[in-house]
Short mmCIF file of C-alpha atoms and ligand atoms in Angstrom, two decimals:
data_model
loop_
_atom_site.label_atom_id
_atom_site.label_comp_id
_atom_site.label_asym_id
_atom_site.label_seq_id
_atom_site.Cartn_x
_atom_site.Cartn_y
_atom_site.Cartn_z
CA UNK A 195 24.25 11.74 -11.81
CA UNK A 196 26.13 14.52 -13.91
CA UNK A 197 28.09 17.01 -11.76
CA UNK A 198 25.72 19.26 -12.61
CA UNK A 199 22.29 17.62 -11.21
CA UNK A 200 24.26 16.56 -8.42
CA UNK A 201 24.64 20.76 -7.69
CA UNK A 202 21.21 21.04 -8.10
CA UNK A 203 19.71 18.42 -5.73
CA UNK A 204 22.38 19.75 -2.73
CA UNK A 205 20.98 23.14 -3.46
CA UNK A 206 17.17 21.62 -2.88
CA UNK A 207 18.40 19.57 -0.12
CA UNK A 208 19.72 23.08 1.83
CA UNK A 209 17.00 25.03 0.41
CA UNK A 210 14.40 22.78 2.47
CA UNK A 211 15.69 23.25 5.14
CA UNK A 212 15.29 27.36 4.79
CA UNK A 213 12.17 26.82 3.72
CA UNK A 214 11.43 25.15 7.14
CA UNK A 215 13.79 28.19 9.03
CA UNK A 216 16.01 25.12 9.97
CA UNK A 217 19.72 24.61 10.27
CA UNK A 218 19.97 21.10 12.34
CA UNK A 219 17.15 19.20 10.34
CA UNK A 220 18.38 16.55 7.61
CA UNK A 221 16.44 16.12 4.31
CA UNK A 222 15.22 13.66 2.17
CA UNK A 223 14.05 13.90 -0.87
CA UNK A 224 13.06 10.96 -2.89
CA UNK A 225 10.80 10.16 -5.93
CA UNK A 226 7.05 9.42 -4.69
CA UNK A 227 3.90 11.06 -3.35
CA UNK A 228 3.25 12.73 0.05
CA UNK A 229 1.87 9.24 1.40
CA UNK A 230 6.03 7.51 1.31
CA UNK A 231 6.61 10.55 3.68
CA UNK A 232 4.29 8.44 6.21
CA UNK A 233 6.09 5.59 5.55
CA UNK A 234 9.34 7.11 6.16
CA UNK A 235 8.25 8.33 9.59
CA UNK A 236 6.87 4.65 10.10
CA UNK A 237 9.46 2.61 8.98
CA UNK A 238 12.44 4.53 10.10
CA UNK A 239 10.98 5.66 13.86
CA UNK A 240 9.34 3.12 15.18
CA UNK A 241 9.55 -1.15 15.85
CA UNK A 242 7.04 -3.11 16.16
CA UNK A 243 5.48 -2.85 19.49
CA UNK A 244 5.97 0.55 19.92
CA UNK A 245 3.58 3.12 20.78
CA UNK A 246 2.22 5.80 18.66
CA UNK A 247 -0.23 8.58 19.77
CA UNK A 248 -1.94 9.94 17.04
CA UNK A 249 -3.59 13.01 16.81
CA UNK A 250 -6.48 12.64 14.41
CA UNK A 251 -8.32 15.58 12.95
CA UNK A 252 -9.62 14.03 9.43
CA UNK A 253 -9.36 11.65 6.74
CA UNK A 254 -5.84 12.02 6.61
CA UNK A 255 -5.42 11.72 10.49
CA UNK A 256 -6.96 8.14 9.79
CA UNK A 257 -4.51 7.42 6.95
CA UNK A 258 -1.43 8.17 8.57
CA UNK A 259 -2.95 5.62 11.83
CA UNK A 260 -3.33 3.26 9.32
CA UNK A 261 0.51 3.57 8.40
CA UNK A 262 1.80 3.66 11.59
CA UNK A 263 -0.29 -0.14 12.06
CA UNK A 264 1.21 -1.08 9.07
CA UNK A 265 4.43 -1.43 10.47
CA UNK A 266 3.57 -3.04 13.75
CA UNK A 267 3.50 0.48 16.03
CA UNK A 268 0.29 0.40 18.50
CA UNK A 269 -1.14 3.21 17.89
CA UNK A 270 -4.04 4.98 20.48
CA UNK A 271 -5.84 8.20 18.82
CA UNK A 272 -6.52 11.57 20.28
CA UNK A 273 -9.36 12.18 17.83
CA UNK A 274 -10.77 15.67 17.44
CA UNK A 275 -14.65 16.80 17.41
CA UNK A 276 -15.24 17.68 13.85
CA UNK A 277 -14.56 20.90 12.04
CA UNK A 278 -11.67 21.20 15.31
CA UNK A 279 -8.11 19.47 16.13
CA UNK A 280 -7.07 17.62 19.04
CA UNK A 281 -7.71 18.93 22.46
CA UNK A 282 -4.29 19.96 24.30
CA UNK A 283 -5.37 18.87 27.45
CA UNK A 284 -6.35 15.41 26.53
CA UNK A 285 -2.91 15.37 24.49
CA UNK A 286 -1.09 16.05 27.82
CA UNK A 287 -3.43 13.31 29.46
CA UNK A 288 -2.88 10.82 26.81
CA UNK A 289 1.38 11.39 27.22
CA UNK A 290 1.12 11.45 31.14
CA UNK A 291 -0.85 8.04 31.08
CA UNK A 292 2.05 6.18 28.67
CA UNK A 293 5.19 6.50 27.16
CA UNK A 294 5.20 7.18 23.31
CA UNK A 295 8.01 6.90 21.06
CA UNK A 296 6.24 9.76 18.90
CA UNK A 297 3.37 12.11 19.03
CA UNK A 298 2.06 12.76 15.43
CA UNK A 299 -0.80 15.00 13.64
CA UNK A 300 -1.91 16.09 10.62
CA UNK A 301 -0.72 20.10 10.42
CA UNK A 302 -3.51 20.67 7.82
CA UNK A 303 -6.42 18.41 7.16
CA UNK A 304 -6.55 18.65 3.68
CA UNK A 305 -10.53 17.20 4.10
CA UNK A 306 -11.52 19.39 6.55
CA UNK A 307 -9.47 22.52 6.42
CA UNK A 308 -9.02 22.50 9.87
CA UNK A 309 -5.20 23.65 11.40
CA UNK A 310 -3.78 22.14 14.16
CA UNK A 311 -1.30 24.18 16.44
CA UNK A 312 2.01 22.51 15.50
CA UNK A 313 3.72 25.06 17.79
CA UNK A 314 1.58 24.59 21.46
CA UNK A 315 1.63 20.81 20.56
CA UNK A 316 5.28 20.40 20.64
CA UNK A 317 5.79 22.78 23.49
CA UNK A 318 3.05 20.23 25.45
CA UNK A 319 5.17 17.00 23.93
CA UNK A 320 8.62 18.69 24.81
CA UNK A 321 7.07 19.78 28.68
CA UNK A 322 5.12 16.51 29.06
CA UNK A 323 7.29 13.52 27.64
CA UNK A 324 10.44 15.21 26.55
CA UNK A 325 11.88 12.07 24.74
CA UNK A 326 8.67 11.72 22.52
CA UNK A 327 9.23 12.57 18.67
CA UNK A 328 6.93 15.18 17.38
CA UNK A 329 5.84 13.83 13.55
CA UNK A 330 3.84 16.15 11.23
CA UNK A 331 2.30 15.51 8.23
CA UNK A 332 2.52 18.81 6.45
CA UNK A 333 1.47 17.90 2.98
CA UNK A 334 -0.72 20.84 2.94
CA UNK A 335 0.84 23.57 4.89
CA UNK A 336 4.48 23.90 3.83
CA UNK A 337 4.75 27.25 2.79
CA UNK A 338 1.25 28.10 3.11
CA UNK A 339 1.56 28.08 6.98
CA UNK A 340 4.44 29.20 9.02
CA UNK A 341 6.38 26.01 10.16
CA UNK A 342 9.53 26.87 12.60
CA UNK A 343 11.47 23.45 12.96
CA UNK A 344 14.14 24.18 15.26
CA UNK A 345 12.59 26.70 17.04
CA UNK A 346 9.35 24.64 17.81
CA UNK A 347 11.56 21.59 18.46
CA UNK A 348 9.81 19.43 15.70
CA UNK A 349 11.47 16.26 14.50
CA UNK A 350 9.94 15.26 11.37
CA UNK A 351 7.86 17.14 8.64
CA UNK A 352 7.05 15.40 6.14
CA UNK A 353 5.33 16.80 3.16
CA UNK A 354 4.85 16.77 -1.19
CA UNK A 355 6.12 18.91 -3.86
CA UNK A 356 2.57 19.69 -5.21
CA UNK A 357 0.90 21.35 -2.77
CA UNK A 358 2.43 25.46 -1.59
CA UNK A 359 5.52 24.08 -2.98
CA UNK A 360 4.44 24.56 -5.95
CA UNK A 361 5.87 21.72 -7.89
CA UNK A 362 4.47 19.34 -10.11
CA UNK A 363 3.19 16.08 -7.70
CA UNK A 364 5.79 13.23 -7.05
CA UNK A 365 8.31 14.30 -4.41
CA UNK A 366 8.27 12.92 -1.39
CA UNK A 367 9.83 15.63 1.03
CA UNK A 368 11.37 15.29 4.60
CA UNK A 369 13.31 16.87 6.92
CA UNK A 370 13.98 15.03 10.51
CA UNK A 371 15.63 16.42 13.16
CA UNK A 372 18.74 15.38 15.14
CA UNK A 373 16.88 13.52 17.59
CA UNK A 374 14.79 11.37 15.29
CA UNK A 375 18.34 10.47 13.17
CA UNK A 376 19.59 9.39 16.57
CA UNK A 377 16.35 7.12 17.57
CA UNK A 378 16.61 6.09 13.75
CA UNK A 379 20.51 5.14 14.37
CA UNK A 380 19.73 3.36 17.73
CA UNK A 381 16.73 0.95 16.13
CA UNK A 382 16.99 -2.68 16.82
CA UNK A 383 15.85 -4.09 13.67
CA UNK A 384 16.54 -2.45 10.33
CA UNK A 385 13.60 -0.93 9.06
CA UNK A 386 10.71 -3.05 8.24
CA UNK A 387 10.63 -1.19 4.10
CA UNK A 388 13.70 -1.10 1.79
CA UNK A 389 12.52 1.69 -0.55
CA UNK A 390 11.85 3.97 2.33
CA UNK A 391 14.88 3.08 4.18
CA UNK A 392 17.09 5.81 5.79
CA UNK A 393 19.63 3.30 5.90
CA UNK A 394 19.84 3.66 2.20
CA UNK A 395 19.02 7.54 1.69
CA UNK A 396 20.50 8.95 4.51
CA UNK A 397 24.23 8.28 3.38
CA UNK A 398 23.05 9.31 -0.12
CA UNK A 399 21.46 12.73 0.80
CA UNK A 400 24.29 13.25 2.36
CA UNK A 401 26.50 13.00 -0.08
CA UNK A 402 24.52 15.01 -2.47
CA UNK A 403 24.94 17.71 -0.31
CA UNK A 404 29.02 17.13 -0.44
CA UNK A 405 28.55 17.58 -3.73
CA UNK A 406 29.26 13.65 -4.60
CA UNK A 407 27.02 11.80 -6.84
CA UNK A 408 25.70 8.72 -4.82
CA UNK A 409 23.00 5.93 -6.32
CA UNK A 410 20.25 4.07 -4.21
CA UNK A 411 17.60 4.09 -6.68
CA UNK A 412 16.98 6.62 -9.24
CA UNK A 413 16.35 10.52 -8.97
CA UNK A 414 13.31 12.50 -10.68
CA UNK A 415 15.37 14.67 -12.09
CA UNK A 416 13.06 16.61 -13.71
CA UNK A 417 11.11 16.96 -10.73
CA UNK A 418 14.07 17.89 -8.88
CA UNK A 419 15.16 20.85 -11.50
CA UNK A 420 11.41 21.99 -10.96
CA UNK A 421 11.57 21.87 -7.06
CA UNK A 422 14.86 24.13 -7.38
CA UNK A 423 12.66 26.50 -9.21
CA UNK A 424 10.64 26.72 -7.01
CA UNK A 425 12.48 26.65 -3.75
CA UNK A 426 14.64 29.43 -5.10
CA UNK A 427 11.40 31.44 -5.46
CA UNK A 428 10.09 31.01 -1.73
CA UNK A 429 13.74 31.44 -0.35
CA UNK A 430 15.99 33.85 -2.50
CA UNK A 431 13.07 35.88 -4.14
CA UNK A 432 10.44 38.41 -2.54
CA UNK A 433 7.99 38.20 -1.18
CA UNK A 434 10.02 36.68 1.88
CA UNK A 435 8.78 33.84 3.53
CA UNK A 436 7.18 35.58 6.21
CA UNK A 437 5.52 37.60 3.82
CA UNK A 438 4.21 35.11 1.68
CA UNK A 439 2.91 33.61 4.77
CA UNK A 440 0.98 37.13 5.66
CA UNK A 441 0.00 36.91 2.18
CA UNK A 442 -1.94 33.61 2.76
CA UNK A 443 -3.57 34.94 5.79
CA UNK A 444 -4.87 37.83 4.31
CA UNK A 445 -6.39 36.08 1.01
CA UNK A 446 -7.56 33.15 3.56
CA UNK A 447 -9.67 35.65 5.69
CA UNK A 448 -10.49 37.41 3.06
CA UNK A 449 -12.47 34.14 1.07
CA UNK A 450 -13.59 33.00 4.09
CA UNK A 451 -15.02 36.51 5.06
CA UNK A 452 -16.89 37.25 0.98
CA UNK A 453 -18.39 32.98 1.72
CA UNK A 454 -19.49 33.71 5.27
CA UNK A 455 -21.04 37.24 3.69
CA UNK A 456 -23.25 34.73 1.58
CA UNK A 457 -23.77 32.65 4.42
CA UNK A 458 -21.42 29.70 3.40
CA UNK A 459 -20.22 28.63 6.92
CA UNK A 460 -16.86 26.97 7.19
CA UNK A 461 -16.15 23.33 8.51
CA UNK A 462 -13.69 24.89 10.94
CA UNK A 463 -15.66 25.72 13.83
CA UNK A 464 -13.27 28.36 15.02
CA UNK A 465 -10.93 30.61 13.32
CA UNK A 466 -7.84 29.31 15.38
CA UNK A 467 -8.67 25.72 13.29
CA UNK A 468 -9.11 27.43 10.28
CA UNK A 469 -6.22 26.68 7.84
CA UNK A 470 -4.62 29.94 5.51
CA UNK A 471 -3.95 27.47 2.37
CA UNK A 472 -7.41 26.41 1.59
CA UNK A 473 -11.44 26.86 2.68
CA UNK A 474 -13.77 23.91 3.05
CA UNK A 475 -17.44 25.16 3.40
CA UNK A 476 -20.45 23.77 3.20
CA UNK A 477 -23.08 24.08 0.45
CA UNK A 478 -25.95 26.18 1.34
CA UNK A 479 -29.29 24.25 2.39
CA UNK A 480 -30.48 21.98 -0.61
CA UNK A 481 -27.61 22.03 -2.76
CA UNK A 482 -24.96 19.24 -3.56
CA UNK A 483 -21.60 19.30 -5.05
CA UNK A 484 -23.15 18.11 -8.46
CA UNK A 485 -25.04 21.31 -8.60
CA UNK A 486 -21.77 23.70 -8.16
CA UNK A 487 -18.79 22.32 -8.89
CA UNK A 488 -19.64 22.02 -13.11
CA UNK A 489 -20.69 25.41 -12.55
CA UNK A 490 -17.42 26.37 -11.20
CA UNK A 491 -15.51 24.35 -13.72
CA UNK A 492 -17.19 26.28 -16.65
CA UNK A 493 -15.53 29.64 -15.11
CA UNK A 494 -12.21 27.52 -15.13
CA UNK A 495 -12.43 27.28 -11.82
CA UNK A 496 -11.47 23.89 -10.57
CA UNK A 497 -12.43 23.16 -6.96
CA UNK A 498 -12.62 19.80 -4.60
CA UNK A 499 -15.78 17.88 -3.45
CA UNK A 500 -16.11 17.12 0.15
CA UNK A 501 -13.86 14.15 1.44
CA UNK A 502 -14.49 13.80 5.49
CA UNK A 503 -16.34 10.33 5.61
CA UNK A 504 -18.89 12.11 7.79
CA UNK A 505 -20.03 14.79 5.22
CA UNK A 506 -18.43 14.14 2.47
CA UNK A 507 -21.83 15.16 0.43
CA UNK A 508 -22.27 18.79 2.16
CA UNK A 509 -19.29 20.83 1.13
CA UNK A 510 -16.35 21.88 -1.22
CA UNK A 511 -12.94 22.71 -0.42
CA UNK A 512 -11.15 25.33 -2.01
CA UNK A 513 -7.16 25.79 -2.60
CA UNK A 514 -5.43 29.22 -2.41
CA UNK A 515 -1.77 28.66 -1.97
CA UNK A 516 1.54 29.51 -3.63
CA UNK A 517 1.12 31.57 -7.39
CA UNK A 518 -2.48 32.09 -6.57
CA UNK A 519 -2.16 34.20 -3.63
CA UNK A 520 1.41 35.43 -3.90
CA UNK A 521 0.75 36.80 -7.25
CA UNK A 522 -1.60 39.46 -6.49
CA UNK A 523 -1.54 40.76 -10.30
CA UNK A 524 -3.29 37.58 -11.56
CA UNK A 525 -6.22 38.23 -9.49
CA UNK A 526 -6.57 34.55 -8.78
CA UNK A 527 -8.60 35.25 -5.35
CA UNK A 528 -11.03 37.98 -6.60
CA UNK A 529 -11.99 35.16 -9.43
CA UNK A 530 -12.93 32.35 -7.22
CA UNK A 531 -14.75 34.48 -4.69
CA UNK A 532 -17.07 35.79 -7.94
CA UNK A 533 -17.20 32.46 -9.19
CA UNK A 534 -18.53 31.03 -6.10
CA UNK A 535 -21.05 33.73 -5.71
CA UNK A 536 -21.89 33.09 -9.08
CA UNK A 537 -22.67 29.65 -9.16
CA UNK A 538 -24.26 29.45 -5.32
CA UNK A 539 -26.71 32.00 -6.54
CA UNK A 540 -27.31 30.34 -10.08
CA UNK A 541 -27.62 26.97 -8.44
CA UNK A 542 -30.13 28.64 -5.76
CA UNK A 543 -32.34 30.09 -8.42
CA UNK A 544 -32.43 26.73 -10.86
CA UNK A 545 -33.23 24.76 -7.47
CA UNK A 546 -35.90 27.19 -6.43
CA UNK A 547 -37.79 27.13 -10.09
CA UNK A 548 -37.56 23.60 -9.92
CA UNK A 549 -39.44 23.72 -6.64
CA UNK A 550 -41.88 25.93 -8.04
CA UNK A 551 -42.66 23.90 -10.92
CA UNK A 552 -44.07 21.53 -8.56
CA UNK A 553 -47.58 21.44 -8.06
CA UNK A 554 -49.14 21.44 -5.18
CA UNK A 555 -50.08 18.03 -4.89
CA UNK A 556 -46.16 16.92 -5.23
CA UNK A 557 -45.67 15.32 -8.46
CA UNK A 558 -44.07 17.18 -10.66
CA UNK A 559 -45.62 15.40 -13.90
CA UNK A 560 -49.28 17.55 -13.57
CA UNK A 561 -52.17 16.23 -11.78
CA UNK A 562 -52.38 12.66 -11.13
CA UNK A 563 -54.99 10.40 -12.96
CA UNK A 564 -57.98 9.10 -11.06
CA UNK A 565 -57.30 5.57 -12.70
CA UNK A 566 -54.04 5.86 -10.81
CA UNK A 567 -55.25 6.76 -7.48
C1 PLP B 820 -2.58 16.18 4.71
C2 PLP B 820 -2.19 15.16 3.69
N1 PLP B 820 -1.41 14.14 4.04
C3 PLP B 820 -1.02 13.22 3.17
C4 PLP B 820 -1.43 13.27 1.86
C5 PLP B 820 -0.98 12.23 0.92
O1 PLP B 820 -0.19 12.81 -0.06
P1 PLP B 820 -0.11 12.18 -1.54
O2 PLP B 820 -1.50 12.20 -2.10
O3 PLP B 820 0.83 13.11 -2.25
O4 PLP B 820 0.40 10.80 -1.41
C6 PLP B 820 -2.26 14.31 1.44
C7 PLP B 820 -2.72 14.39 0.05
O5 PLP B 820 -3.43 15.28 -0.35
C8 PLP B 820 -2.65 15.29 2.38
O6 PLP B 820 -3.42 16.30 2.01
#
C-alpha cells in the first residue's frame, strides 16, 4: 500500500480503460484468473430469478452458463452450429420473445477459435431490448482483437492478464460500463459472493485511482507492476493499438493461409468466425494430437490439444498474440508455420510406413500360424 504501488495500480486502472478506447467504463482489477471475471458479471448483475441469454459458441460459452446458474440467474442459450457463433437473427428472436437483464457471449472461443461479432451483437441488443446489459468474456481477445467499449455500447468485458495482455496469469480484469454500475447500485440483495463483490472493490478501485491507498483484500503486486509493463507497451509505445491489431490480422491470415496450403482446414467454418489471436485446425486424416504435438514440442514449439467436447481428439489450437506477432524481428510466426509443416509431414510419413509394414493379411506380426486359425 506504499504511495508508490498505489501510483502504479491508478495508472493500470486508467490504462485499461485505453486499452479498451474507453473513457466512461470503470475497472477492476483484482488478484485471480479469468474465470472470477464470470463471477463478477454474475454476482454483481444479476438476482436470482433473473434472466440470462447466453450466447454459446464453445466450451467456454458452457462455462460461463454454468456461472450465471450458479448464482440463481435462468439462463436460456442461443447456441451456435459448430466451428460458427450465434446466429443474429435468432439473437433478435430470443430478446423479442423475453426480457433479459443481460445478453452475454464468449468474444473468442478459446476451444474453437471461432470470433463472435461483439460489435453487430450489441447494436442488435441496444436496437432490440435497449435496457439489456451486453457481457463479454474477452479472455482471449483483449488486444488481439479490436474491442471499442463506448463506441459499441458494451457494458462489461471481462478478461485475464495472460492472454494478449501479455502478463503473467492471475489478474482478473474488468471494466463495466455506466449502466451496469447503475443496475449493480439498484440490486435488491447484496451480491450473492463476498470476494467478488463490487460493493467491496468498487469504492477501493476508486480510490486507487485518487491516488489513496484503500484495503479489501490484498493486491498482487507483483502482478500489478508487470501489468503496468505491459499496458504501457500496448498504450504509450508503437506499434499503436490499431496497429498491433492489423498486425494480428495479417500474421492470423497469414498461418491460416501456409495450414490451409497443406490442407489443414480450420474449425471456423468461415473467415468472419475466424479469430486473429489464435488458429484451431484439425489434424489431417489419420493423425492424433499424440502424433504432433511432441513433435512440435521438440522444435520448442508449444501448442494446445483440442478442447471442444465434440472433437476434442481431431485438432490443435495454436496462439499468436502479443510479443509473438508484434515483434516481427523474432520471427515467432515464420517458426511455427515450419514447425507445423514439419511435423504434419514427418507424422504423415511415420504413419504411412507403419501402414506399409502391414501385410496384407492385416496383422502386423507376419503371417498367422495355422495352429491359430
Ligand atoms: C474465453 C475464455 N474465457 C474464460 C477463461 C477462463 O480464464 P482462466 O483460465 O484465466 O480462469 C478462459 C481461459 O482460457 C478463456 O479462454
Amino acid at each position: 500500500m506504499s504511495a508508490e504501488f498505489v501510483q502504479v495500480i491508478g495508472d493500470c486502472i486508467r490504462m485499461t480503460r485505453e486499452v479498451l478506447f474507453s473513457t466512461t467504463g470503470q475497472p477492476f482489477i483484482i488478484a485471480g484468473s479469468g474465470t472470477l471475471g464470470w463471477d463478477q458479471a454474475a454476482a454483481n448483475l444479476t438476482e436470482p430469478g433473473e434472466s440470462v441469454l447466453l450466447l454459446n459458441s464453445g466450451y467456454f460459452g458452457d462455462s460461463f452458463t454454468e456461472c450465471f446458474r450458479a448464482y440463481g440467474a435462468e439462463v436460456d442459450e442461443v447456441r451456435a452450429d459448430f466451428g460458427t457463433a450465434a446466429n443474429l437473427s435468432d439473437v433478435e428472436k430470443a430478446l423479442k420473445a423475453k426480457k433479459y437483464r443481460i445478453v452475454a457471449f464468449t468474444h473468442v472461443d478459446t476451444s474453437t477459435g471461432v470470433l463472435s461479432d461483439a460489435k453487430a451483437i450489441a447494436e442488435t441488443v441496444k436496437r432490440v431490448s435497449p435496457d439489456t446489459l451486453v457481457v463479454v468474456d474477452a479472455v482471449c481477445s483483449v488486444a488481439s482483437e479490436e474491442i471499442l467499449f463506448d463506441q459499441w455500447g458494451l457494458d462489461v468485458v471481462l478478461t485475464a492478464s495472460q492472454k494478449g495482455l501479455a502478463t503473467p496469469p492471475g489478474l482478473s480484469i474488468l471494466l463495466a460500463s455506466p449502466k451496469a454500475i447503475q443496475v449493480f447500485e439498484q440490486r435488491t440483495r447484496p451480491p450473492a459472493s463476498y470476494y467478488a463483490s463490487w460493493k467491496k472493490w468498487l469504492p477501493v478501485m476508486k480510490s486507487y485511482e485518487s491516488g489513496a491507498a484503500a484495503y479489501f483484500a490484498t493486491p498482487p503486486v507483483n502482478l500489478i507492476y508487470a501489468y503496468h509493463a505491459s499496458l504501457t507497451q500496448l498504450t504509450k509505445r508503437t506499434p499503436t493499438l490499431q496497429e498491433r491489431f492489423a498486425l494480428h490480422r495479417k500474421a492470423s491470415q497469414r498461418i491460416k493461409d501456409e495450414l490451409a496450403a497443406i490442407g489443414l482446414k480450420q474449425l471456423a467454418l468461415d473467415p468472419y468466425y475466424a479469430a486473429n489471436g489464435m488458429t484451431a485446425v484439425y489434424f489431417p486424416e489419420g493423425l492424433k494430437a499424440p502424433d504432433v504435438i511432441p513433435r512440435l514440442l521438440k522444435k520448442d514449439v508449444v501448442v494446445a490439444g483440442g478442447l471442444h467436447k465434440d472433437n476434442k481428439e481431431k485438432y490443435f489450437r495454436i496462439g499468436h498474440m502479443g510479443i509473438t506477432v508484434v515483434n516481427e524481428e523474432r520471427g515467432d510466426v515464420d517458426k511455427i508455420i515450419a514447425a507445423v509443416k514439419e511435423s504434419i509431414s514427418e507424422a504423415l510419413a511415420e504413419a504411412d510406413s507403419k501402414k506399409a509394414a502391414i501385410p496384407v493379411n492385416g496383422s502386423s506380426e507376419g503371417p498367422r500360424p495355422l495352429a491359430r486359425l
